[in-house]
Amino acid sequence: LLLHSCASRAMLAPTLLLAALVPAAALRVAPSAARVSVVQAPRAAAAVMSAAADDFVPDMQRRTIMNLVLLGGAGVPVLWLAGGFIYFLVPPSGGGGGGGITARDALGNDVIASKWISANPYPGRALVEGLKGDAHYLIVKEDKTLENYAINAVCTHLGCVVPWNRAQLKYICPCHGSQYAATGQVVRGPAPLSLALAHLDEVDGKVVLSPWKETDFRTGLVPWWK
């Protein structure tokens, strides 16, 4: 029995030694595998981040087109509004090159000579919109015709619109008391100059005003408004 026990122990010794060495080898391999995993993990993360970055890189041509679309969409209404303001602020042309402009009444309608004469008989005088958008008086004569000139109603002192005083048959400025004769010639200051003149013609029944460039028949002088 003693011999059998010793033999058994001798056979078990190599087996136990091998069993003891296997875990140690496994423990020595594990760190290497861990290092490989750690090294590979950042590489994989970097690859994912690179792919994500590539997905969000904007297309420059597409961005340019979108910017142009946005700029055009914002520019159209701005230009439309600016054009409206400019059209409103710039007065109608007075025909600076010698051309005429059709007189308009308070409602913006073309002035028809026959109707105007009937509505504003002598010695009354009424205003129309004339050259450069200024108010002008049309003069109806006793024979129910229009004078061949119109009188600018803007006072030559400080620019007030001068009303026609039917009782005194002259223009009297309400601002500072300047007075003008029936022809628009200044007769009392502080206004320094007579009211400006404009030629009046009838074209197809309508009243047309044009710049007066000749000598002022009231003073014999060159027009100051020229």
Short mmCIF file of C-alpha atoms in Angstrom, two decimals:
data_model
loop_
_atom_site.label_atom_id
_atom_site.label_comp_id
_atom_site.label_asym_id
_atom_site.label_seq_id
_atom_site.Cartn_x
_atom_site.Cartn_y
_atom_site.Cartn_z
CA LEU A 1 0.00 0.00 0.00
CA LEU A 2 2.80 2.37 0.82
CA LEU A 3 4.40 1.73 -2.52
CA HIS A 4 1.11 2.27 -4.32
CA SER A 5 0.58 5.58 -2.54
CA CYS A 6 4.01 6.85 -3.43
CA ALA A 7 3.52 5.94 -7.07
CA SER A 8 0.22 7.79 -7.20
CA ARG A 9 1.76 10.89 -5.73
CA ALA A 10 4.53 10.76 -8.28
CA MET A 11 2.06 10.61 -11.15
CA LEU A 12 -0.08 13.50 -9.79
CA ALA A 13 2.87 15.87 -9.33
CA PRO A 14 3.33 16.77 -13.06
CA THR A 15 -0.41 17.22 -13.49
CA LEU A 16 -0.66 19.66 -10.58
CA LEU A 17 2.38 21.55 -11.86
CA LEU A 18 0.82 21.91 -15.32
CA ALA A 19 -2.48 23.08 -13.82
CA ALA A 20 -0.62 25.71 -11.84
CA LEU A 21 1.26 27.00 -14.87
CA VAL A 22 -1.78 27.39 -17.17
CA PRO A 23 -3.44 30.29 -15.24
CA ALA A 24 -0.11 32.07 -15.04
CA ALA A 25 0.29 31.87 -18.81
CA ALA A 26 -3.24 33.10 -19.27
CA LEU A 27 -2.49 36.01 -16.96
CA ARG A 28 0.60 36.87 -18.98
CA VAL A 29 -1.35 36.90 -22.29
CA ALA A 30 -4.29 38.95 -21.03
CA PRO A 31 -2.44 42.29 -20.73
CA SER A 32 -1.25 42.01 -24.33
CA ALA A 33 -4.80 41.48 -25.56
CA ALA A 34 -5.93 44.42 -23.44
CA ARG A 35 -3.26 46.61 -24.94
CA VAL A 36 -4.39 45.64 -28.44
CA SER A 37 -7.99 46.47 -27.55
CA VAL A 38 -6.99 49.83 -26.05
CA VAL A 39 -4.96 50.73 -29.13
CA GLN A 40 -7.72 49.69 -31.50
CA ALA A 41 -10.46 51.57 -29.61
CA PRO A 42 -9.05 55.10 -30.25
CA ARG A 43 -8.45 54.21 -33.89
CA ALA A 44 -12.07 53.11 -34.27
CA ALA A 45 -13.30 56.27 -32.48
CA ALA A 46 -11.13 58.44 -34.72
CA ALA A 47 -12.51 56.69 -37.80
CA VAL A 48 -16.10 57.30 -36.62
CA MET A 49 -15.40 60.98 -35.88
CA SER A 50 -13.75 61.43 -39.27
CA ALA A 51 -16.75 59.90 -41.01
CA ALA A 52 -19.11 62.12 -39.00
CA ALA A 53 -17.05 65.19 -39.86
CA ASP A 54 -17.15 64.28 -43.54
CA ASP A 55 -20.94 64.05 -43.37
CA PHE A 56 -21.25 67.66 -42.05
CA VAL A 57 -18.83 69.39 -44.43
CA PRO A 58 -21.07 71.92 -46.33
CA ASP A 59 -21.11 72.01 -50.09
CA MET A 60 -19.70 75.44 -51.04
CA GLN A 61 -21.65 75.67 -54.29
CA ARG A 62 -24.89 74.88 -52.50
CA ARG A 63 -24.12 77.45 -49.81
CA THR A 64 -23.43 80.10 -52.46
CA ILE A 65 -26.72 79.39 -54.20
CA MET A 66 -28.65 79.56 -50.94
CA ASN A 67 -26.98 82.87 -50.04
CA LEU A 68 -27.92 84.32 -53.41
CA VAL A 69 -31.51 83.14 -53.00
CA LEU A 70 -31.76 84.73 -49.55
CA LEU A 71 -30.16 87.95 -50.76
CA GLY A 72 -32.52 88.15 -53.72
CA GLY A 73 -35.54 87.43 -51.55
CA ALA A 74 -34.62 90.24 -49.16
CA GLY A 75 -33.53 92.65 -51.88
CA VAL A 76 -36.73 92.64 -53.94
CA PRO A 77 -39.04 94.12 -51.26
CA VAL A 78 -36.37 96.61 -50.17
CA LEU A 79 -35.94 97.89 -53.73
CA TRP A 80 -39.71 98.01 -54.21
CA LEU A 81 -40.16 100.13 -51.08
CA ALA A 82 -37.23 102.39 -51.98
CA GLY A 83 -38.67 102.95 -55.45
CA GLY A 84 -42.01 103.93 -53.94
CA PHE A 85 -40.39 106.46 -51.61
CA ILE A 86 -38.33 107.99 -54.41
CA TYR A 87 -41.38 108.24 -56.68
CA PHE A 88 -43.30 109.95 -53.86
CA LEU A 89 -40.53 112.42 -52.96
CA VAL A 90 -39.46 113.49 -56.46
CA PRO A 91 -41.90 116.07 -57.84
CA PRO A 92 -43.24 115.76 -61.38
CA SER A 93 -40.96 117.16 -64.04
CA GLY A 94 -41.69 120.68 -65.11
CA GLY A 95 -40.44 120.10 -68.61
CA GLY A 96 -37.07 121.66 -67.94
CA GLY A 97 -36.09 121.28 -71.58
CA GLY A 98 -38.99 123.46 -72.71
CA GLY A 99 -41.66 120.75 -72.67
CA GLY A 100 -45.09 121.25 -71.15
CA ILE A 101 -47.02 119.45 -68.44
CA THR A 102 -50.77 118.99 -68.17
CA ALA A 103 -52.22 120.85 -65.20
CA ARG A 104 -54.03 118.71 -62.63
CA ASP A 105 -56.80 119.58 -60.21
CA ALA A 106 -57.03 118.75 -56.49
CA LEU A 107 -58.17 115.20 -57.31
CA GLY A 108 -55.25 114.60 -59.64
CA ASN A 109 -57.35 114.77 -62.82
CA ASP A 110 -56.27 116.62 -65.96
CA VAL A 111 -57.72 120.10 -66.09
CA ILE A 112 -60.20 120.57 -68.96
CA ALA A 113 -60.21 124.24 -69.95
CA SER A 114 -63.97 124.60 -70.62
CA LYS A 115 -64.95 122.88 -67.38
CA TRP A 116 -62.45 124.90 -65.39
CA ILE A 117 -63.78 128.19 -66.77
CA SER A 118 -67.35 127.21 -65.89
CA ALA A 119 -66.39 126.16 -62.36
CA ASN A 120 -64.19 129.22 -61.65
CA PRO A 121 -65.75 132.29 -63.35
CA TYR A 122 -64.19 135.75 -63.28
CA PRO A 123 -62.96 137.22 -60.95
CA GLY A 124 -62.40 134.03 -58.99
CA ARG A 125 -59.12 132.14 -59.26
CA ALA A 126 -58.30 128.60 -58.21
CA LEU A 127 -55.16 126.50 -57.92
CA VAL A 128 -53.88 123.63 -60.04
CA GLU A 129 -50.79 121.46 -59.79
CA GLY A 130 -48.32 122.75 -62.34
CA LEU A 131 -44.61 122.86 -63.06
CA LYS A 132 -42.39 121.00 -60.60
CA GLY A 133 -45.49 120.10 -58.60
CA ASP A 134 -45.97 123.72 -57.48
CA ALA A 135 -49.40 125.29 -57.08
CA HIS A 136 -50.34 127.63 -59.96
CA TYR A 137 -53.26 129.99 -60.49
CA LEU A 138 -55.20 129.83 -63.74
CA ILE A 139 -56.67 133.22 -64.63
CA VAL A 140 -60.18 133.32 -66.09
CA LYS A 141 -60.88 136.56 -67.95
CA GLU A 142 -64.19 138.40 -68.24
CA ASP A 143 -64.74 137.04 -71.75
CA LYS A 144 -64.66 133.52 -70.29
CA THR A 145 -61.29 132.59 -71.68
CA LEU A 146 -58.00 131.78 -69.96
CA GLU A 147 -54.99 134.05 -69.85
CA ASN A 148 -52.00 132.74 -71.77
CA TYR A 149 -50.00 132.54 -68.56
CA ALA A 150 -50.39 131.03 -65.11
CA ILE A 151 -49.02 132.40 -61.84
CA ASN A 152 -46.94 130.34 -59.42
CA ALA A 153 -48.58 130.62 -55.99
CA VAL A 154 -45.38 130.14 -53.94
CA CYS A 155 -44.40 133.33 -52.10
CA THR A 156 -40.91 134.58 -52.96
CA HIS A 157 -40.25 135.44 -49.31
CA LEU A 158 -40.35 132.14 -47.41
CA GLY A 159 -42.31 129.83 -49.68
CA CYS A 160 -45.85 130.08 -48.32
CA VAL A 161 -48.73 129.47 -50.73
CA VAL A 162 -50.30 132.86 -51.40
CA PRO A 163 -54.14 132.96 -51.51
CA TRP A 164 -56.13 135.09 -53.95
CA ASN A 165 -58.08 137.89 -52.24
CA ARG A 166 -61.16 138.26 -54.41
CA ALA A 167 -62.36 141.41 -52.62
CA GLN A 168 -59.10 143.30 -53.16
CA LEU A 169 -58.20 141.58 -56.45
CA LYS A 170 -54.67 140.78 -55.34
CA TYR A 171 -52.64 138.07 -53.66
CA ILE A 172 -51.94 138.55 -49.95
CA CYS A 173 -49.55 136.24 -48.14
CA PRO A 174 -50.87 135.15 -44.73
CA CYS A 175 -47.40 134.42 -43.36
CA HIS A 176 -45.72 137.86 -43.39
CA GLY A 177 -48.10 140.15 -45.27
CA SER A 178 -46.44 140.29 -48.69
CA GLN A 179 -48.80 141.47 -51.43
CA TYR A 180 -48.88 140.91 -55.18
CA ALA A 181 -50.95 142.54 -57.90
CA ALA A 182 -53.41 140.57 -60.03
CA THR A 183 -50.57 139.79 -62.44
CA GLY A 184 -48.40 138.43 -59.62
CA GLN A 185 -46.08 141.45 -59.50
CA VAL A 186 -44.89 142.23 -55.98
CA VAL A 187 -46.32 145.47 -54.60
CA ARG A 188 -45.48 145.09 -50.92
CA GLY A 189 -42.72 143.34 -49.00
CA PRO A 190 -41.07 141.61 -47.36
CA ALA A 191 -41.21 139.47 -50.52
CA PRO A 192 -38.31 140.65 -52.73
CA LEU A 193 -39.55 139.35 -56.09
CA SER A 194 -42.70 138.89 -58.14
CA LEU A 195 -44.43 135.53 -58.41
CA ALA A 196 -43.05 133.24 -61.12
CA LEU A 197 -44.86 132.84 -64.44
CA ALA A 198 -45.61 129.84 -66.66
CA HIS A 199 -46.91 129.69 -70.24
CA LEU A 200 -50.45 128.37 -70.63
CA ASP A 201 -51.76 126.58 -73.72
CA GLU A 202 -54.79 124.50 -74.53
CA VAL A 203 -53.93 121.15 -76.11
CA ASP A 204 -56.84 118.90 -77.04
CA GLY A 205 -59.01 120.85 -74.63
CA LYS A 206 -56.61 120.36 -71.71
CA VAL A 207 -54.59 123.05 -69.93
CA VAL A 208 -50.85 122.62 -70.51
CA LEU A 209 -48.22 124.64 -68.64
CA SER A 210 -44.63 125.16 -69.79
CA PRO A 211 -41.64 127.13 -68.47
CA TRP A 212 -41.57 130.90 -69.03
CA LYS A 213 -38.10 131.79 -70.28
CA GLU A 214 -38.74 135.11 -71.98
CA THR A 215 -38.55 138.58 -70.44
CA ASP A 216 -40.93 139.15 -67.55
CA PHE A 217 -43.59 141.43 -69.12
CA ARG A 218 -44.40 142.91 -65.70
CA THR A 219 -40.90 144.18 -64.95
CA GLY A 220 -39.08 144.07 -68.29
CA LEU A 221 -36.35 141.98 -66.65
CA VAL A 222 -34.94 138.55 -67.23
CA PRO A 223 -36.98 136.01 -65.22
CA TRP A 224 -35.41 135.46 -61.81
CA TRP A 225 -36.79 131.90 -61.70
CA LYS A 226 -34.81 131.01 -64.82
#
